[in-house]
């Protein structure tokens, strides 16, 4: 099969960042779906995995962890899908990714894709929707009856965009998002944020709104940069969750006097460790698809790249690395034949 892969971990502007590869067609394991990929999105996790390092792969490595495609074969124990089904999923970071004509994915982390979205529109959502859903409804345990103030740091990014929608539509929380540019502020409001503040002036702008503390904080980027401010803003017995790594230790002692809960969210945990509740991601993506088809949620697609090549994939990585993305970038793979 055709794939765009890497053997060396290079900067996105290096001419050999990605290579075209011809690989053996994957063979489904017992619970695997063999999917013909028709669209894939690029997330920060892709760029972090690809980031320069001395490691060299002995065979081409395929990245990409967000996809829509058609099931063309199933493993011997598959019960949830059949050939011809149109599915969406974020995949498993420990397995080959979606920058290829064909991909294997465990049926327990896939679902039928929304019928009201095109392939590229749908591919913008799986990874970010899982991340936001697990944070809001599993880490924070929010419900439709939840009230209070939710601060989402990084509201215009892929995760922030769908987190705003989910919190606004499925909880009673007041959603406060951060954004610093006019276009990103407008995007957060379009997604459903009640208030938008500049993360460079977070404390100042919240104070101007009469907000001295919040009940929960979802940090999608620059955790270390915002740590002290978050510790000051969170209410006693509040909850902070982050998806962003830090190059320096977090000072958890800042949270002690308020008895604050601190969590980290990594949407690949279930597939990476084959947890007993792994199938929850199948159910979760099914619920998100239903909400999309009911008109409750919308795609976060803002940029489409018309074809997958070594050059276009490197360009997509560079755009995501620049840290100025509003919404999501998706690559149309409908013409990427096996």
CSV table of C-alpha atoms in Angstrom, one decimal:
chain,number,residue,atom,x,y,z
A,1,UNK,CA,0.0,0.0,0.0
A,2,UNK,CA,1.0,3.6,-0.4
A,3,UNK,CA,2.0,5.7,2.6
A,4,UNK,CA,3.7,8.9,3.5
A,5,UNK,CA,6.2,8.0,6.3
A,6,UNK,CA,9.4,8.9,8.0
A,7,UNK,CA,12.7,7.1,8.8
A,8,UNK,CA,14.5,10.1,10.3
A,9,UNK,CA,13.0,12.6,12.8
A,10,UNK,CA,13.6,15.9,11.0
A,11,UNK,CA,12.4,19.5,11.1
A,12,UNK,CA,9.2,20.1,9.1
A,13,UNK,CA,11.1,22.4,6.7
A,14,UNK,CA,13.7,19.7,5.9
A,15,UNK,CA,13.3,18.4,2.3
A,16,UNK,CA,13.4,14.8,3.5
A,17,UNK,CA,11.1,15.3,6.5
A,18,UNK,CA,8.6,12.7,5.0
A,19,UNK,CA,9.1,10.1,2.2
A,20,UNK,CA,6.7,8.2,0.0
A,21,UNK,CA,6.7,4.6,0.8
A,22,UNK,CA,5.2,1.3,-0.5
A,23,UNK,CA,4.4,-1.0,2.4
A,24,UNK,CA,2.8,-4.4,2.8
A,25,UNK,CA,-1.0,-4.3,3.1
A,26,UNK,CA,-1.9,-4.7,6.8
A,27,UNK,CA,-3.7,-7.8,7.9
A,28,UNK,CA,-6.4,-7.5,10.5
A,29,UNK,CA,-6.0,-9.0,13.9
A,30,UNK,CA,-9.1,-10.6,15.6
A,31,UNK,CA,-10.7,-7.3,16.6
A,32,UNK,CA,-9.3,-5.1,13.9
A,33,UNK,CA,-11.0,-3.2,11.1
A,34,UNK,CA,-9.0,-2.7,7.9
A,35,UNK,CA,-10.0,0.8,6.7
A,36,UNK,CA,-9.4,2.6,3.4
A,37,UNK,CA,-8.6,6.1,4.7
A,38,UNK,CA,-10.3,9.0,2.9
A,39,UNK,CA,-9.4,11.9,5.2
A,40,UNK,CA,-7.0,12.5,8.1
A,41,UNK,CA,-6.3,15.5,10.3
A,42,UNK,CA,-3.0,16.7,11.7
A,43,UNK,CA,-2.8,17.3,15.5
A,44,UNK,CA,0.0,18.6,17.8
A,45,UNK,CA,0.7,15.0,18.8
A,46,UNK,CA,1.8,14.3,15.2
A,47,UNK,CA,4.4,17.1,15.4
A,48,UNK,CA,5.6,16.1,18.8
A,49,UNK,CA,6.2,12.5,17.7
A,50,UNK,CA,8.0,13.7,14.5
A,51,UNK,CA,10.1,16.4,16.4
A,52,UNK,CA,13.8,16.1,15.7
A,53,UNK,CA,15.7,13.4,17.6
A,54,UNK,CA,18.7,11.1,16.8
A,55,UNK,CA,16.5,8.0,16.5
A,56,UNK,CA,16.4,6.3,13.0
A,57,UNK,CA,13.7,3.9,12.1
A,58,UNK,CA,14.7,0.6,10.4
A,59,UNK,CA,11.5,0.6,8.4
A,60,UNK,CA,9.3,3.6,7.5
A,61,UNK,CA,7.1,4.8,10.3
A,62,UNK,CA,3.6,6.1,9.5
A,63,UNK,CA,2.1,8.8,11.6
A,64,UNK,CA,-1.4,10.2,11.7
A,65,UNK,CA,-4.1,9.7,14.4
A,66,UNK,CA,-7.4,11.1,13.2
A,67,UNK,CA,-9.2,9.5,10.3
A,68,UNK,CA,-12.4,8.8,8.4
A,69,UNK,CA,-12.6,5.9,6.0
A,70,UNK,CA,-14.4,2.8,4.7
A,71,UNK,CA,-14.1,-0.6,6.3
A,72,UNK,CA,-13.0,-3.0,3.6
A,73,UNK,CA,-12.3,-6.1,5.8
A,74,UNK,CA,-12.7,-7.2,9.4
A,75,UNK,CA,-11.0,-9.5,11.9
A,76,UNK,CA,-12.4,-12.8,13.0
A,77,UNK,CA,-13.9,-11.5,16.3
A,78,UNK,CA,-15.3,-8.2,15.0
A,79,UNK,CA,-19.0,-7.7,15.9
A,80,UNK,CA,-19.6,-4.0,15.8
A,81,UNK,CA,-18.9,-3.3,12.1
A,82,UNK,CA,-19.0,-4.8,8.6
A,83,UNK,CA,-17.3,-4.1,5.3
A,84,UNK,CA,-18.7,-1.0,3.7
A,85,UNK,CA,-19.2,0.9,7.0
A,86,UNK,CA,-18.0,4.5,7.0
A,87,UNK,CA,-16.1,5.0,10.3
A,88,UNK,CA,-14.2,7.6,12.2
A,89,UNK,CA,-11.6,7.2,14.9
A,90,UNK,CA,-8.4,8.7,16.5
A,91,UNK,CA,-6.5,5.4,16.5
A,92,UNK,CA,-3.8,4.0,18.7
A,93,UNK,CA,-0.5,5.9,19.1
A,94,UNK,CA,1.4,2.6,19.4
A,95,UNK,CA,0.3,1.4,16.0
A,96,UNK,CA,0.9,2.7,12.4
A,97,UNK,CA,-1.2,5.8,11.7
A,98,UNK,CA,-3.5,7.2,9.1
A,99,UNK,CA,-1.1,8.8,6.7
A,100,UNK,CA,-1.5,5.7,4.5
A,101,UNK,CA,-4.0,4.2,2.0
A,102,UNK,CA,-5.0,1.5,4.5
A,103,UNK,CA,-5.0,1.4,8.3
A,104,UNK,CA,-5.8,-1.1,11.0
A,105,UNK,CA,-7.9,0.1,14.0
A,106,UNK,CA,-9.4,-1.8,16.9
A,107,UNK,CA,-13.2,-1.8,16.6
A,108,UNK,CA,-13.5,-0.7,20.2
A,109,UNK,CA,-12.1,2.7,19.5
A,110,UNK,CA,-14.0,3.4,16.3
A,111,UNK,CA,-17.6,4.4,15.5
A,112,UNK,CA,-19.9,5.1,12.5
A,113,UNK,CA,-19.0,8.5,11.2
A,114,UNK,CA,-21.6,11.3,11.2
A,115,UNK,CA,-23.8,11.1,8.1
A,116,UNK,CA,-24.3,14.9,7.9
A,117,UNK,CA,-20.6,15.7,7.5
A,118,UNK,CA,-18.2,15.1,4.5
A,119,UNK,CA,-15.1,13.0,5.1
A,120,UNK,CA,-12.9,16.0,5.6
A,121,UNK,CA,-15.4,17.7,7.9
A,122,UNK,CA,-15.7,14.6,10.0
A,123,UNK,CA,-11.9,13.9,10.2
A,124,UNK,CA,-11.5,17.2,12.1
A,125,UNK,CA,-13.2,15.8,15.2
A,126,UNK,CA,-12.3,12.3,16.6
A,127,UNK,CA,-9.1,13.0,18.6
A,128,UNK,CA,-10.2,16.3,19.9
A,129,UNK,CA,-13.7,15.2,20.7
A,130,UNK,CA,-12.4,12.2,22.7
A,131,UNK,CA,-9.9,14.4,24.5
A,132,UNK,CA,-12.5,17.1,25.4
A,133,UNK,CA,-15.2,14.6,26.3
A,134,UNK,CA,-13.0,12.6,28.6
A,135,UNK,CA,-11.8,15.8,30.3
A,136,UNK,CA,-15.3,17.3,30.8
A,137,UNK,CA,-17.4,14.3,31.6
A,138,UNK,CA,-14.9,11.8,33.0
A,139,UNK,CA,-12.1,13.9,34.7
A,140,UNK,CA,-14.4,16.8,35.8
A,141,UNK,CA,-17.6,14.6,35.9
A,142,UNK,CA,-19.7,17.5,34.6
A,143,UNK,CA,-23.4,16.9,33.8
A,144,UNK,CA,-26.3,18.8,32.4
A,145,UNK,CA,-27.0,20.0,35.9
A,146,UNK,CA,-23.5,21.3,36.5
A,147,UNK,CA,-23.3,25.0,37.3
A,148,UNK,CA,-20.4,27.3,37.8
A,149,UNK,CA,-17.5,28.7,35.7
A,150,UNK,CA,-15.3,26.7,33.4
A,151,UNK,CA,-12.2,28.3,32.0
A,152,UNK,CA,-10.8,26.8,28.8
A,153,UNK,CA,-7.2,28.0,28.1
A,154,UNK,CA,-6.5,27.8,24.4
A,155,UNK,CA,-10.1,28.0,23.2
A,156,UNK,CA,-9.5,28.4,19.5
A,157,UNK,CA,-7.4,25.3,19.0
A,158,UNK,CA,-8.8,21.9,17.9
A,159,UNK,CA,-9.4,20.6,21.5
A,160,UNK,CA,-10.6,24.0,22.8
A,161,UNK,CA,-13.0,24.4,19.8
A,162,UNK,CA,-14.9,21.2,20.5
A,163,UNK,CA,-14.6,21.5,24.3
A,164,UNK,CA,-16.4,24.9,24.2
A,165,UNK,CA,-19.2,23.3,22.2
A,166,UNK,CA,-19.6,20.3,24.4
A,167,UNK,CA,-19.5,22.4,27.6
A,168,UNK,CA,-22.0,24.9,26.2
A,169,UNK,CA,-24.4,22.4,24.8
A,170,UNK,CA,-24.3,19.6,27.4
A,171,UNK,CA,-23.7,21.4,30.7
A,172,UNK,CA,-25.0,24.4,32.6
A,173,UNK,CA,-21.5,25.8,33.0
A,174,UNK,CA,-20.5,29.4,32.1
A,175,UNK,CA,-17.8,28.8,29.5
A,176,UNK,CA,-14.9,31.3,29.5
A,177,UNK,CA,-12.3,30.7,26.7
A,178,UNK,CA,-9.0,32.3,26.1
A,179,UNK,CA,-7.8,33.7,22.8
A,180,UNK,CA,-5.5,36.6,21.9
A,181,UNK,CA,-6.2,37.5,18.2
A,182,UNK,CA,-9.4,39.0,16.7
A,183,UNK,CA,-10.0,36.0,14.5
A,184,UNK,CA,-9.5,33.5,17.4
A,185,UNK,CA,-11.7,35.5,19.7
A,186,UNK,CA,-14.5,35.5,17.1
A,187,UNK,CA,-14.1,31.7,16.6
A,188,UNK,CA,-14.4,31.0,20.3
A,189,UNK,CA,-17.6,33.0,20.4
A,190,UNK,CA,-18.9,31.2,17.3
A,191,UNK,CA,-18.2,27.9,19.1
A,192,UNK,CA,-20.4,29.0,22.0
A,193,UNK,CA,-18.1,30.6,24.6
A,194,UNK,CA,-20.0,33.0,26.9
A,195,UNK,CA,-16.8,35.1,27.5
A,196,UNK,CA,-13.5,35.3,25.8
A,197,UNK,CA,-10.4,36.7,27.5
A,198,UNK,CA,-6.8,37.2,26.4
A,199,UNK,CA,-4.5,34.5,27.9
A,200,UNK,CA,-1.7,37.1,28.0
A,201,UNK,CA,-3.8,39.2,30.3
A,202,UNK,CA,-5.8,36.5,31.9
A,203,UNK,CA,-6.0,37.7,35.5
A,204,UNK,CA,-6.5,41.3,34.5
A,205,UNK,CA,-9.3,40.6,32.0
A,206,UNK,CA,-11.1,38.2,34.3
A,207,UNK,CA,-11.0,40.7,37.1
A,208,UNK,CA,-12.5,43.3,34.7
A,209,UNK,CA,-15.4,40.9,34.2
A,210,UNK,CA,-15.9,40.6,37.9
A,211,UNK,CA,-14.6,37.0,37.9
A,212,UNK,CA,-12.2,36.3,40.8
A,213,UNK,CA,-12.4,32.5,40.8
A,214,UNK,CA,-13.5,29.6,38.6
A,215,UNK,CA,-14.7,26.1,39.3
A,216,UNK,CA,-12.8,24.1,36.7
A,217,UNK,CA,-9.9,24.9,34.4
A,218,UNK,CA,-9.1,22.9,31.2
A,219,UNK,CA,-5.6,23.9,30.0
A,220,UNK,CA,-4.9,22.8,26.4
A,221,UNK,CA,-1.5,24.4,26.1
A,222,UNK,CA,1.4,26.1,27.9
A,223,UNK,CA,0.6,24.6,31.3
A,224,UNK,CA,3.8,25.8,33.0
A,225,UNK,CA,3.3,29.4,31.7
A,226,UNK,CA,-0.2,29.5,33.2
A,227,UNK,CA,0.4,27.4,36.3
A,228,UNK,CA,0.6,30.1,39.0
A,229,UNK,CA,-2.3,32.0,37.5
A,230,UNK,CA,-4.4,28.8,37.4
A,231,UNK,CA,-3.5,28.1,41.0
A,232,UNK,CA,-4.7,31.6,42.0
A,233,UNK,CA,-7.9,31.4,40.0
A,234,UNK,CA,-9.2,28.0,40.9
A,235,UNK,CA,-11.8,27.9,43.7
A,236,UNK,CA,-11.3,25.7,46.8
A,237,UNK,CA,-12.1,22.1,46.0
A,238,UNK,CA,-11.9,23.0,42.3
A,239,UNK,CA,-10.4,20.9,39.5
A,240,UNK,CA,-7.6,21.6,37.0
A,241,UNK,CA,-6.9,19.3,34.0
A,242,UNK,CA,-4.2,19.7,31.4
A,243,UNK,CA,-3.3,17.9,28.2
A,244,UNK,CA,-0.1,19.9,27.7
A,245,UNK,CA,3.3,18.6,28.8
A,246,UNK,CA,5.8,20.8,30.7
A,247,UNK,CA,9.6,20.9,30.5
A,248,UNK,CA,9.7,21.9,34.1
A,249,UNK,CA,8.0,20.3,37.2
A,250,UNK,CA,4.6,21.7,38.3
A,251,UNK,CA,4.6,23.0,41.8
A,252,UNK,CA,1.7,21.0,43.2
A,253,UNK,CA,2.1,22.7,46.6
A,254,UNK,CA,0.3,25.7,45.1
A,255,UNK,CA,-2.9,23.6,45.1
A,256,UNK,CA,-2.7,22.2,48.6
A,257,UNK,CA,-4.3,24.9,50.7
A,258,UNK,CA,-7.4,24.8,48.4
A,259,UNK,CA,-7.6,21.0,48.2
A,260,UNK,CA,-7.6,21.3,44.4
A,261,UNK,CA,-7.8,18.2,42.2
A,262,UNK,CA,-5.2,18.1,39.4
A,263,UNK,CA,-5.6,15.7,36.5
A,264,UNK,CA,-3.9,15.0,33.2
A,265,UNK,CA,-5.8,13.7,30.1
A,266,UNK,CA,-4.2,11.6,27.4
A,267,UNK,CA,-6.8,10.2,25.0
A,268,UNK,CA,-4.5,7.3,23.9
A,269,UNK,CA,-4.4,5.8,27.4
A,270,UNK,CA,-7.2,3.4,26.8
A,271,UNK,CA,-5.8,1.9,23.6
A,272,UNK,CA,-2.2,2.1,24.8
A,273,UNK,CA,-2.9,0.0,27.9
A,274,UNK,CA,-5.8,-2.0,26.5
A,275,UNK,CA,-7.9,-1.0,29.5
A,276,UNK,CA,-11.0,-3.0,30.3
A,277,UNK,CA,-13.2,0.0,29.4
A,278,UNK,CA,-11.5,0.6,26.1
A,279,UNK,CA,-14.8,0.3,24.3
A,280,UNK,CA,-16.0,3.5,26.0
A,281,UNK,CA,-14.3,5.4,23.1
A,282,UNK,CA,-16.5,3.5,20.6
A,283,UNK,CA,-19.6,4.6,22.6
A,284,UNK,CA,-18.2,8.2,23.0
A,285,UNK,CA,-17.6,8.7,19.3
A,286,UNK,CA,-21.0,7.3,18.6
A,287,UNK,CA,-22.6,9.8,20.9
A,288,UNK,CA,-20.6,12.7,19.3
A,289,UNK,CA,-21.7,11.5,15.8
A,290,UNK,CA,-25.3,11.6,17.0
A,291,UNK,CA,-24.9,15.1,18.4
A,292,UNK,CA,-23.4,16.2,15.1
A,293,UNK,CA,-26.2,14.7,13.1
A,294,UNK,CA,-28.8,16.3,15.4
A,295,UNK,CA,-27.2,19.7,14.8
A,296,UNK,CA,-26.0,20.1,18.4
A,297,UNK,CA,-22.3,20.1,17.4
A,298,UNK,CA,-20.5,21.3,14.3
A,299,UNK,CA,-17.2,20.5,12.6
A,300,UNK,CA,-14.1,22.5,13.6
A,301,UNK,CA,-12.6,22.2,10.2
A,302,UNK,CA,-11.0,25.5,9.0
A,303,UNK,CA,-8.3,24.4,6.5
A,304,UNK,CA,-8.3,21.6,3.9
A,305,UNK,CA,-5.2,20.3,2.1
A,306,UNK,CA,-6.3,18.7,-1.1
A,307,UNK,CA,-3.9,15.8,-1.3
A,308,UNK,CA,-1.4,13.8,0.8
A,309,UNK,CA,2.2,14.0,-0.4
A,310,UNK,CA,5.5,14.3,1.5
A,311,UNK,CA,5.5,18.0,0.8
A,312,UNK,CA,1.9,18.7,1.8
A,313,UNK,CA,2.2,16.6,5.0
A,314,UNK,CA,5.4,18.6,6.0
A,315,UNK,CA,3.5,21.8,5.3
A,316,UNK,CA,0.6,20.7,7.5
A,317,UNK,CA,3.0,19.9,10.3
A,318,UNK,CA,4.7,23.3,9.9
A,319,UNK,CA,1.2,25.0,10.2
A,320,UNK,CA,0.3,23.2,13.3
A,321,UNK,CA,3.8,23.8,14.9
A,322,UNK,CA,3.4,27.5,14.3
A,323,UNK,CA,0.8,27.5,17.1
A,324,UNK,CA,-1.6,29.9,15.4
A,325,UNK,CA,-4.2,27.4,14.2
A,326,UNK,CA,-7.8,28.2,14.6
A,327,UNK,CA,-9.9,25.0,14.5
A,328,UNK,CA,-8.5,22.0,12.6
A,329,UNK,CA,-6.5,21.2,9.5
A,330,UNK,CA,-7.5,18.2,7.5
A,331,UNK,CA,-5.9,16.4,4.5
A,332,UNK,CA,-8.3,15.0,1.8
A,333,UNK,CA,-7.1,11.5,1.0
A,334,UNK,CA,-9.9,10.5,-1.4
A,335,UNK,CA,-7.4,10.4,-4.2
A,336,UNK,CA,-4.7,8.5,-2.3
A,337,UNK,CA,-5.3,5.1,-3.9
A,338,UNK,CA,-3.8,2.0,-2.6
